[in-house]
Amino acid sequence: MDMDEKELVRLAKEARQHAYAPYSHFKVGAALLTHSGKIYKGCNVENASFGATNCAERTAFFKAVSEGENSFAAIAIVGAPDGTDTADTCAPCGICRQVMREFCQPEDFKIVLEDGQGGTISMTLEELLPRSFAGESMG
Ligand code: THU
């Protein structure tokens, strides 16, 4: 499923508007594209018990998987401190990379980020999480 990277970033920015980040004040949005062309948006949802916080990317994945989706093409991620527009690259954390690995083909799944200069950059999950551990690894 082809979609303009800029459009996917725009949708991630929309999702970021709902970020609940009263502790870090760092707001993140994600827009997850399925192979069938559907979009699932997510934001970070923090908690006073910090470990209960959910990242934007995982919010988007869990929304999608819980609706029966299992085939993903790309995700756009934007993040910045509250009160500032996003522009700098906000790369996904390690836990979110591992969750992506559970549901995506590493060589094909694209991660779209802002490049800090008004444009976008994209890379595969394989580039961000090489030699990964997955279900197949357990034989
Ligand atoms: N955060 C995300 O939503 N995604 C990431 O990949 C990195 C971190 C959130 C979690 C927390 O609410 C805030 O950013 C600061 O870590």
CSV table of C-alpha atoms and ligand atoms in Angstrom, one decimal:
chain,number,residue,atom,x,y,z
A,1,MET,CA,0.0,0.0,0.0
A,2,ASP,CA,1.6,3.2,-1.1
A,3,MET,CA,0.9,6.4,0.7
A,4,ASP,CA,2.7,9.7,0.7
A,5,GLU,CA,5.2,9.9,3.6
A,6,LYS,CA,4.3,13.5,4.2
A,7,GLU,CA,0.6,12.6,4.5
A,8,LEU,CA,1.4,9.9,7.0
A,9,VAL,CA,3.5,12.4,9.0
A,10,ARG,CA,0.6,14.8,8.9
A,11,LEU,CA,-1.7,12.1,10.4
A,12,ALA,CA,0.8,11.4,13.1
A,13,LYS,CA,0.8,15.1,14.0
A,14,GLU,CA,-3.0,14.9,14.3
A,15,ALA,CA,-2.6,11.9,16.6
A,16,ARG,CA,-0.1,13.8,18.7
A,17,GLN,CA,-2.7,16.4,19.6
A,18,HIS,CA,-4.3,13.8,22.0
A,19,ALA,CA,-1.0,12.9,23.7
A,20,TYR,CA,-1.4,12.6,27.5
A,21,ALA,CA,2.0,13.5,28.8
A,22,PRO,CA,1.7,15.4,32.1
A,23,TYR,CA,4.9,14.0,33.5
A,24,SER,CA,7.5,14.1,30.6
A,25,HIS,CA,5.7,16.9,28.7
A,26,PHE,CA,7.0,15.1,25.6
A,27,LYS,CA,4.2,14.5,23.2
A,28,VAL,CA,4.4,11.8,20.6
A,29,GLY,CA,2.0,10.8,17.7
A,30,ALA,CA,2.0,7.9,15.4
A,31,ALA,CA,0.0,6.9,12.3
A,32,LEU,CA,0.1,3.2,11.3
A,33,LEU,CA,-0.8,2.2,7.7
A,34,THR,CA,-2.1,-1.2,7.0
A,35,HIS,CA,-1.6,-3.0,3.6
A,36,SER,CA,-5.3,-2.6,3.0
A,37,GLY,CA,-4.9,1.2,3.3
A,38,LYS,CA,-6.4,1.8,6.7
A,39,ILE,CA,-4.8,4.2,9.2
A,40,TYR,CA,-4.6,3.6,13.0
A,41,LYS,CA,-3.5,6.6,15.0
A,42,GLY,CA,-1.9,6.6,18.4
A,43,CYS,CA,-0.4,8.9,21.0
A,44,ASN,CA,1.6,8.4,24.2
A,45,VAL,CA,-0.5,7.8,27.3
A,46,GLU,CA,1.5,8.4,30.5
A,47,ASN,CA,0.7,7.3,34.0
A,48,ALA,CA,1.7,8.5,37.5
A,49,SER,CA,3.2,5.0,37.9
A,50,PHE,CA,5.7,5.7,35.1
A,51,GLY,CA,6.1,2.1,34.0
A,52,ALA,CA,2.5,2.0,33.0
A,53,THR,CA,3.1,4.5,30.3
A,54,ASN,CA,2.2,3.5,26.7
A,55,CYS,CA,4.2,4.9,23.8
A,56,ALA,CA,2.4,6.3,20.8
A,57,GLU,CA,3.5,3.6,18.5
A,58,ARG,CA,2.3,0.8,20.7
A,59,THR,CA,-1.0,2.6,21.2
A,60,ALA,CA,-1.5,2.5,17.4
A,61,PHE,CA,-0.4,-1.1,17.1
A,62,PHE,CA,-2.6,-2.3,19.9
A,63,LYS,CA,-5.6,-0.4,18.5
A,64,ALA,CA,-5.1,-2.0,15.1
A,65,VAL,CA,-4.4,-5.6,16.3
A,66,SER,CA,-7.4,-5.4,18.7
A,67,GLU,CA,-9.5,-4.5,15.6
A,68,GLY,CA,-8.3,-7.6,13.7
A,69,GLU,CA,-5.5,-6.0,11.6
A,70,ASN,CA,-2.4,-8.1,11.0
A,71,SER,CA,-0.8,-6.7,7.9
A,72,PHE,CA,1.2,-3.5,8.2
A,73,ALA,CA,3.0,-1.4,5.7
A,74,ALA,CA,4.4,1.7,7.5
A,75,ILE,CA,4.3,3.9,10.5
A,76,ALA,CA,5.0,7.6,10.8
A,77,ILE,CA,6.2,8.9,14.2
A,78,VAL,CA,6.5,12.5,15.4
A,79,GLY,CA,7.5,13.8,18.8
A,80,ALA,CA,8.6,16.9,20.5
A,81,PRO,CA,8.2,18.7,23.9
A,82,ASP,CA,4.8,20.1,24.6
A,83,GLY,CA,4.3,23.5,23.1
A,84,THR,CA,6.8,23.0,20.3
A,85,ASP,CA,6.0,21.9,16.8
A,86,THR,CA,7.6,18.6,15.7
A,87,ALA,CA,10.4,18.7,13.2
A,88,ASP,CA,13.3,16.9,14.7
A,89,THR,CA,13.6,13.2,14.3
A,90,CYS,CA,11.8,11.2,17.0
A,91,ALA,CA,13.0,7.6,16.6
A,92,PRO,CA,11.0,4.7,18.1
A,93,CYS,CA,12.1,3.3,21.5
A,94,GLY,CA,13.5,-0.2,21.7
A,95,ILE,CA,10.3,-1.7,23.2
A,96,CYS,CA,8.2,-0.3,20.3
A,97,ARG,CA,10.7,-1.7,17.8
A,98,GLN,CA,10.2,-5.1,19.3
A,99,VAL,CA,6.4,-4.8,19.2
A,100,MET,CA,6.7,-3.8,15.5
A,101,ARG,CA,8.8,-6.9,15.0
A,102,GLU,CA,6.0,-9.1,16.3
A,103,PHE,CA,3.6,-8.0,13.6
A,104,CYS,CA,5.7,-6.8,10.6
A,105,GLN,CA,8.1,-8.1,8.1
A,106,PRO,CA,11.4,-6.4,9.0
A,107,GLU,CA,12.7,-6.0,5.4
A,108,ASP,CA,9.4,-4.4,4.2
A,109,PHE,CA,7.9,-2.5,7.1
A,110,LYS,CA,8.8,1.2,6.8
A,111,ILE,CA,9.3,3.7,9.6
A,112,VAL,CA,8.8,7.3,8.5
A,113,LEU,CA,10.3,10.1,10.6
A,114,GLU,CA,10.7,13.8,10.3
A,115,ASP,CA,14.2,14.8,9.1
A,116,GLY,CA,14.6,18.0,11.1
A,117,GLN,CA,14.5,20.1,7.9
A,118,GLY,CA,10.8,20.0,7.0
A,119,GLY,CA,11.1,16.7,5.1
A,120,THR,CA,10.9,13.1,6.0
A,121,ILE,CA,13.2,10.1,6.1
A,122,SER,CA,12.3,6.5,6.1
A,123,MET,CA,14.0,3.2,6.9
A,124,THR,CA,13.0,-0.4,7.3
A,125,LEU,CA,12.5,-2.1,10.6
A,126,GLU,CA,15.4,-4.4,9.7
A,127,GLU,CA,17.6,-1.3,9.7
A,128,LEU,CA,16.4,-0.2,13.1
A,129,LEU,CA,16.3,-3.6,14.7
A,130,PRO,CA,18.8,-5.9,13.0
A,131,ARG,CA,19.2,-9.6,14.0
A,132,SER,CA,16.0,-9.4,15.9
A,133,PHE,CA,14.3,-11.9,18.2
A,134,ALA,CA,10.9,-13.1,17.1
A,135,GLY,CA,8.6,-16.1,17.4
A,136,GLU,CA,10.5,-18.0,14.8
A,137,SER,CA,13.6,-17.7,16.9
A,138,MET,CA,12.1,-20.1,19.4
A,139,GLY,CA,11.9,-22.9,16.8
B,1,THU,N1,7.6,7.9,23.8
B,1,THU,C1,6.8,7.4,22.8
B,1,THU,O1,5.6,7.7,22.8
B,1,THU,N2,7.4,6.7,21.8
B,1,THU,C2,8.7,6.5,21.7
B,1,THU,O2,9.2,5.7,20.9
B,1,THU,C3,9.6,7.1,22.7
B,1,THU,C4,9.0,7.7,23.9
B,1,THU,C5,6.9,8.6,24.9
B,1,THU,C6,6.9,7.9,26.2
B,1,THU,C7,6.8,9.0,27.2
B,1,THU,O3,5.4,9.3,27.4
B,1,THU,C8,7.5,10.2,26.5
B,1,THU,O4,7.6,9.8,25.2
B,1,THU,C9,8.9,10.4,27.1
B,1,THU,O5,9.6,9.2,27.1
